[in-house]
Amino acid sequence: MIAERAITDWWSTAVSEIHPGEIRLRGYPVEELIGRVTFAEQIWLMLRGDLPTPVQGRLLEAALVAAVDHGPQAPSIAAARMAATCGVGLNSAVATGVGLLGDVHGGAGQQCMEVLRRVVDGEEAPAIVAEYRAHRAYIPGFGHRFHPRDPRRDPLLHLVRTAADAGEVPGDALRAGLELEAALADGRDRPVPMNIDGATAIIYAELGFPAQLGRGLFVLSRSVGILAHAWEETEGGARIKGPIPRPLLAGYHGTPERHLE
Amino acid sequence: MIAERAITDWWSTAVSEIHPGEIRLRGYPVEELIGRVTFAEQIWLMLRGDLPTPVQGRLLEAALVAAVDHGPQAPSIAAARMAATCGVGLNSAVATGVGLLGDVHGGAGQQCMEVLRRVVDGEEAPAIVAEYRAHRAYIPGFGHRFHPRDPRRDPLLHLVRTAADAGEVPGDALRAGLELEAALADGRDRPVPMNIDGATAIIYAELGFPAQLGRGLFVLSRSVGILAHAWEETEGGARIKGPIPRPLLAGYHGTPERHLE
Amino acid sequence: MIAERAITDWWSTAVSEIHPGEIRLRGYPVEELIGRVTFAEQIWLMLRGDLPTPVQGRLLEAALVAAVDHGPQAPSIAAARMAATCGVGLNSAVATGVGLLGDVHGGAGQQCMEVLRRVVDGEEAPAIVAEYRAHRAYIPGFGHRFHPRDPRRDPLLHLVRTAADAGEVPGDALRAGLELEAALADGRDRPVPMNIDGATAIIYAELGFPAQLGRGLFVLSRSVGILAHAWEETEGGARIKGPIPRPLLAGYHGTPERHLE
Amino acid sequence: MIAERAITDWWSTAVSEIHPGEIRLRGYPVEELIGRVTFAEQIWLMLRGDLPTPVQGRLLEAALVAAVDHGPQAPSIAAARMAATCGVGLNSAVATGVGLLGDVHGGAGQQCMEVLRRVVDGEEAPAIVAEYRAHRAYIPGFGHRFHPRDPRRDPLLHLVRTAADAGEVPGDALRAGLELEAALADGRDRPVPMNIDGATAIIYAELGFPAQLGRGLFVLSRSVGILAHAWEETEGGARIKGPIPRPLLAGYHGTPERHLE
């Protein structure tokens, strides 16, 4: 009995309760959720433990819709496409892409949420900007090496502002993000506007998600693009697709030919 | 120029088109999609190339909602929870879980879609049942080693039937699934009702998804549960969580102690 | 007690026995193995349950040495290099590369072992060649899309032949491989010589490994190259390295720009 | 030409040079290495760019031999075993296990190498011990939650000492490790002896490997155990193996049953 209790407790969860014929997710019988809640609301329920308000659900949905893809030049997408040509299941191709969404490639949203928190908690945006510049570091969530202005910024911020004006979200993370953006632009010819990581970080922060889940939600969203690209490659029928087509060859800059004694 | 064209073509895609300041997904500017389409509709668009009808979108949504989780006894969930305690990012924990949704653990829906196709194409359900029984094999998508009757079956089938009655989906995969279910029950005291894989396979087939994407869609859905469980473990703060708590020990049934000469 | 025994048995293994202060691998105290067996012999012990003869150990070592790398144009290497720039640990970069060694990219050795087995069991090599040609399929382990003659073939076969001549291995898989190679060359201007997968398949078959472990051993070997490349990229300090450098862009061949109604 | 050069350079490497019929690893034709160098020496060559001395090669070999496995209670091993039952290739099972060797589960050796470096560079071991204790942190590489004294410590340190006495390695990392061990034991009834991570960290540091490669080498070593366990599970034929056998059930401690309004 001791062992049974020990092992039961070891794997105990507050996410789901399963008995023969019964599946409850965060307390709700799954059969009640099917057809009643949106996929975005289900995501919220599973991660937070309670259902969102309709406005909260729609804000989350918008953020998830916005970040699904940025094309095959992203290493996560390219790696998933290559995986799909190597004789593994689609699930492995998705796992490959998701595995690359690490601190540098997928972590900007999470990091931006931490910076937003500092501003919400009372630090001055210009001081934070100065601190990053002193370390020659970029503030995560601002600027884009490809887009002068990220087209996803405006529609996302518009939705947050509307929700804040209606009192549906606090609005403090939005204010923090705009203050950082203004501080970054101050005295510059070329502004450094918020990017997708910054705009979704504002939404996730307004909705009360902890920063680490910023990465988690980005993973759920980007998985859609990863799957779409892997599937396109699967349908194309390529085999063992490398990063460059022949006759192009990877260069070599190492030790010239030599021989064992 | 030859090389440039070669490399441009090598990574060419029909999924997304990216230029400075512009992101189009399947032709639609991303800023038009944000706030306008649901996450389920966005998934459809990315995988299929066009937007679904509202009814199609809601059916897909219901299937995605239904399959998010089945608790920590599933190896995919358990592995993701353990990963979350090993000092990797949440994305790696999700990749770990998704990686386990292979042919056996995540492939039943895909396989069921292939069987449904055979019935839709004219084969008799009882003959297929007999064929599987002759090989002592289970028909994928029917029966459950835990649930006598899967609680997700009825609400999903109800949604499909309603859509078929309204002429929104063909209804042939639904008929095929019910014929298989009836053939499996014929002459048995204990029926072998459709499980989540069978019910979602019917929906994906009715919506025209190819069978391989059955696995892909299951991956997107189950990723939500994987993330929720990994996050619960992260918050719990465990470190290097193994499958069983001490003082319980893995057994040993190998060669007794021996020594090198 | 029932539960304790159940859980102990559930995770029971014949690979290793661990008690406080004691670690035995396949029965041998680990402290006796350290400094006494080579890494290749340790690999054999862990996979097979007993230590190899010195000649067996050296043959395995040669096969492991031969297959470590084939450059960054392989998707497994490219994906691992990209992973190393995304802010994940070196272990995740290795996992990314290993994950791509699927049926198509890493499975040729395993498949070749199955074909060798058919010849050893009495089938005629020319008949098997004819069968593959009738299906327009390549015999796994023969021919190379890059090397007219794989430089790893001769030294590996030389080692096997020497061992067979000395009676240390049976020699039947070697004969089978050479018969297949001769049948493939018969009546052709350009022969289709054995490649690394074929040559290592012969070694693994001569050593008595089951075919599936052919893939496993290739994974151990290629992990070395994957790690070396991931580490080179880590030291280089690139961030979010995609498959092609800017200003080169992935092409787009999908639906032209369109708008939501 | 510009594009060709750009793409050639983008994937340029100093690890391997491949031309039709030629494969050179770090400058050496692969056919010269086969049968001439050990697998451990090949690992060294690939990671470092030059071949080790025989003594260096044997020290590396001993460290690789020592760390291959610690049984199925480790999450990396358990996850790989479960993966092997889910219908994925052995390579995916290995990738699953390797993916879990993150900062917490696989990073102690790397972290220990950084601490050893501080002592070698002149810091006092007792001061470092005091610093860790002030933060209620463990010094990585010392103590074991299972073994009062890790049986792999003594044979590994013996080999290092012998090599240091012969002038084959500097001996400074060994001294640093022993000073830390002594400082940890000082004034304690129960010492905190070096564990496998500490002992291999000393070897890798004596051999001049950078700390990050400490993790990389551990990955190569532990992959052997991961593969052995995954293969044992494959042979056993289990399907969808979860962490606990039925009828044992994961517990539930979440919200009681509730219903949508």
Tab-separated table of N, CA and C in Angstrom, chain B residues 94-154:
chain	number	residue	atom	x	y	z
B	94	VAL	N	8.262	19.892	-24.835
B	94	VAL	CA	7.201	19.617	-25.810
B	94	VAL	C	7.733	18.729	-26.934
B	95	ALA	N	8.933	19.024	-27.410
B	95	ALA	CA	9.520	18.207	-28.480
B	95	ALA	C	9.673	16.760	-28.028
B	96	THR	N	10.044	16.566	-26.780
B	96	THR	CA	10.180	15.212	-26.254
B	96	THR	C	8.854	14.466	-26.337
B	97	GLY	N	7.785	15.090	-25.873
B	97	GLY	CA	6.485	14.437	-25.908
B	97	GLY	C	6.007	14.180	-27.333
B	98	VAL	N	6.138	15.181	-28.183
B	98	VAL	CA	5.691	15.041	-29.576
B	98	VAL	C	6.479	13.947	-30.290
B	99	GLY	N	7.755	13.851	-29.946
B	99	GLY	CA	8.598	12.834	-30.577
B	99	GLY	C	8.106	11.418	-30.322
B	100	LEU	N	7.359	11.224	-29.240
B	100	LEU	CA	6.867	9.875	-28.909
B	100	LEU	C	5.537	9.530	-29.584
B	101	LEU	N	4.951	10.484	-30.287
B	101	LEU	CA	3.656	10.204	-30.936
B	101	LEU	C	3.883	9.492	-32.275
B	102	GLY	N	4.589	8.365	-32.194
B	102	GLY	CA	4.970	7.607	-33.389
B	102	GLY	C	3.858	6.714	-33.908
B	103	ASP	N	4.214	5.792	-34.787
B	103	ASP	CA	3.209	4.952	-35.452
B	103	ASP	C	2.287	4.259	-34.449
B	104	VAL	N	2.850	3.829	-33.332
B	104	VAL	CA	2.058	3.049	-32.383
B	104	VAL	C	1.290	3.944	-31.409
B	105	HIS	N	1.939	5.005	-30.927
B	105	HIS	CA	1.328	5.839	-29.883
B	105	HIS	C	0.464	6.958	-30.475
B	106	GLY	N	0.799	7.437	-31.659
B	106	GLY	CA	0.055	8.563	-32.217
B	106	GLY	C	-0.512	8.295	-33.596
B	107	GLY	N	-0.313	7.085	-34.091
B	107	GLY	CA	-0.642	6.829	-35.488
B	107	GLY	C	-1.986	6.184	-35.725
B	108	ALA	N	-2.751	5.893	-34.648
B	108	ALA	CA	-4.004	5.154	-34.849
B	108	ALA	C	-5.000	5.946	-35.690
B	109	GLY	N	-5.042	7.250	-35.498
B	109	GLY	CA	-5.978	8.058	-36.274
B	109	GLY	C	-5.663	7.995	-37.763
B	110	GLN	N	-4.376	8.154	-38.057
B	110	GLN	CA	-3.929	8.061	-39.453
B	110	GLN	C	-4.286	6.696	-40.047
B	111	GLN	N	-4.022	5.636	-39.287
B	111	GLN	CA	-4.313	4.285	-39.780
B	111	GLN	C	-5.819	4.075	-39.928
B	112	CYS	N	-6.593	4.618	-39.000
B	112	CYS	CA	-8.046	4.493	-39.081
B	112	CYS	C	-8.568	5.195	-40.330
B	113	MET	N	-7.986	6.355	-40.659
B	113	MET	CA	-8.421	7.059	-41.868
B	113	MET	C	-8.215	6.188	-43.105
B	114	GLU	N	-7.133	5.400	-43.092
B	114	GLU	CA	-6.886	4.529	-44.242
B	114	GLU	C	-7.930	3.410	-44.319
B	115	VAL	N	-8.352	2.899	-43.170
B	115	VAL	CA	-9.392	1.869	-43.171
B	115	VAL	C	-10.740	2.468	-43.587
B	116	LEU	N	-11.044	3.646	-43.069
B	116	LEU	CA	-12.298	4.309	-43.469
B	116	LEU	C	-12.336	4.491	-44.986
B	117	ARG	N	-11.210	4.881	-45.550
B	117	ARG	CA	-11.125	5.087	-47.001
B	117	ARG	C	-11.512	3.816	-47.755
B	118	ARG	N	-11.045	2.661	-47.237
B	118	ARG	CA	-11.365	1.401	-47.916
B	118	ARG	C	-12.871	1.163	-47.940
B	119	VAL	N	-13.539	1.448	-46.814
B	119	VAL	CA	-14.992	1.242	-46.769
B	119	VAL	C	-15.685	2.251	-47.690
B	120	VAL	N	-15.247	3.505	-47.615
B	120	VAL	CA	-15.858	4.515	-48.494
B	120	VAL	C	-15.675	4.119	-49.954
B	121	ASP	N	-14.524	3.516	-50.242
B	121	ASP	CA	-14.253	3.118	-51.631
B	121	ASP	C	-14.959	1.829	-52.040
B	122	GLY	N	-15.743	1.235	-51.136
B	122	GLY	CA	-16.582	0.139	-51.577
B	122	GLY	C	-16.367	-1.210	-50.908
B	123	GLU	N	-15.317	-1.345	-50.112
B	123	GLU	CA	-15.136	-2.628	-49.432
B	123	GLU	C	-16.195	-2.788	-48.342
B	124	GLU	N	-16.498	-4.041	-48.033
B	124	GLU	CA	-17.506	-4.324	-47.019
B	124	GLU	C	-16.858	-4.306	-45.637
B	125	ALA	N	-17.484	-3.607	-44.706
B	125	ALA	CA	-16.941	-3.519	-43.354
B	125	ALA	C	-16.747	-4.898	-42.707
B	126	PRO	N	-17.723	-5.818	-42.807
B	126	PRO	CA	-17.505	-7.131	-42.160
B	126	PRO	C	-16.290	-7.867	-42.721
B	127	ALA	N	-16.027	-7.712	-44.022
B	127	ALA	CA	-14.866	-8.373	-44.604
B	127	ALA	C	-13.567	-7.809	-44.027
B	128	ILE	N	-13.539	-6.507	-43.832
B	128	ILE	CA	-12.335	-5.889	-43.259
B	128	ILE	C	-12.144	-6.349	-41.819
B	129	VAL	N	-13.255	-6.397	-41.076
B	129	VAL	CA	-13.170	-6.882	-39.691
B	129	VAL	C	-12.640	-8.314	-39.668
B	130	ALA	N	-13.134	-9.138	-40.574
B	130	ALA	CA	-12.679	-10.532	-40.626
B	130	ALA	C	-11.187	-10.601	-40.953
B	131	GLU	N	-10.772	-9.745	-41.856
B	131	GLU	CA	-9.355	-9.714	-42.255
B	131	GLU	C	-8.458	-9.380	-41.056
B	132	TYR	N	-8.836	-8.347	-40.297
B	132	TYR	CA	-8.029	-7.985	-39.140
B	132	TYR	C	-8.022	-9.113	-38.106
B	133	ARG	N	-9.214	-9.733	-37.908
B	133	ARG	CA	-9.283	-10.800	-36.894
B	133	ARG	C	-8.427	-11.982	-37.309
B	134	ALA	N	-8.378	-12.239	-38.619
B	134	ALA	CA	-7.548	-13.351	-39.102
B	134	ALA	C	-6.077	-13.110	-38.773
B	135	HIS	N	-5.696	-11.843	-38.734
B	135	HIS	CA	-4.302	-11.497	-38.377
B	135	HIS	C	-4.166	-11.180	-36.888
B	136	ARG	N	-5.235	-11.483	-36.127
B	136	ARG	CA	-5.229	-11.173	-34.690
B	136	ARG	C	-4.821	-9.713	-34.433
B	137	ALA	N	-5.293	-8.834	-35.289
B	137	ALA	CA	-4.957	-7.415	-35.161
B	137	ALA	C	-6.203	-6.619	-34.802
B	138	TYR	N	-5.991	-5.506	-34.139
B	138	TYR	CA	-7.080	-4.597	-33.826
B	138	TYR	C	-7.291	-3.646	-34.987
B	139	ILE	N	-8.519	-3.303	-35.254
B	139	ILE	CA	-8.770	-2.242	-36.227
B	139	ILE	C	-8.477	-0.911	-35.537
B	140	PRO	N	-7.581	-0.122	-36.093
B	140	PRO	CA	-7.229	1.139	-35.412
B	140	PRO	C	-8.431	2.058	-35.317
B	141	GLY	N	-8.593	2.661	-34.138
B	141	GLY	CA	-9.696	3.597	-33.947
B	141	GLY	C	-10.902	3.009	-33.235
B	142	PHE	N	-10.796	1.725	-32.873
B	142	PHE	CA	-11.923	1.072	-32.191
B	142	PHE	C	-11.421	0.352	-30.946
B	143	GLY	N	-12.209	0.446	-29.881
B	143	GLY	CA	-11.823	-0.184	-28.631
B	143	GLY	C	-10.813	0.667	-27.887
B	144	HIS	N	-10.750	0.457	-26.577
B	144	HIS	CA	-9.830	1.247	-25.756
B	144	HIS	C	-9.417	0.362	-24.592
B	145	ARG	N	-8.117	0.332	-24.304
B	145	ARG	CA	-7.704	-0.574	-23.241
B	145	ARG	C	-8.082	-0.056	-21.861
B	146	PHE	N	-8.596	1.143	-21.813
B	146	PHE	CA	-8.946	1.724	-20.521
B	146	PHE	C	-10.439	2.040	-20.436
B	147	HIS	N	-10.983	2.668	-21.455
B	147	HIS	CA	-12.392	3.068	-21.424
B	147	HIS	C	-13.282	2.026	-22.101
B	148	PRO	N	-14.284	1.481	-21.373
B	148	PRO	CA	-15.253	0.589	-22.038
B	148	PRO	C	-15.965	1.348	-23.169
B	149	ARG	N	-16.226	2.614	-22.909
B	149	ARG	CA	-16.825	3.467	-23.942
B	149	ARG	C	-16.170	4.833	-23.824
B	150	ASP	N	-15.522	5.263	-24.871
B	150	ASP	CA	-14.764	6.515	-24.850
B	150	ASP	C	-15.744	7.690	-24.799
B	151	PRO	N	-15.654	8.523	-23.760
B	151	PRO	CA	-16.642	9.601	-23.609
B	151	PRO	C	-16.563	10.658	-24.711
B	152	ARG	N	-15.532	10.613	-25.508
B	152	ARG	CA	-15.394	11.630	-26.561
B	152	ARG	C	-16.097	11.210	-27.855
B	153	ARG	N	-16.493	9.922	-27.924
B	153	ARG	CA	-17.120	9.418	-29.150
B	153	ARG	C	-18.430	10.135	-29.477
B	154	ASP	N	-19.337	10.136	-28.532
B	154	ASP	CA	-20.682	10.607	-28.850
B	154	ASP	C	-20.736	12.081	-29.239
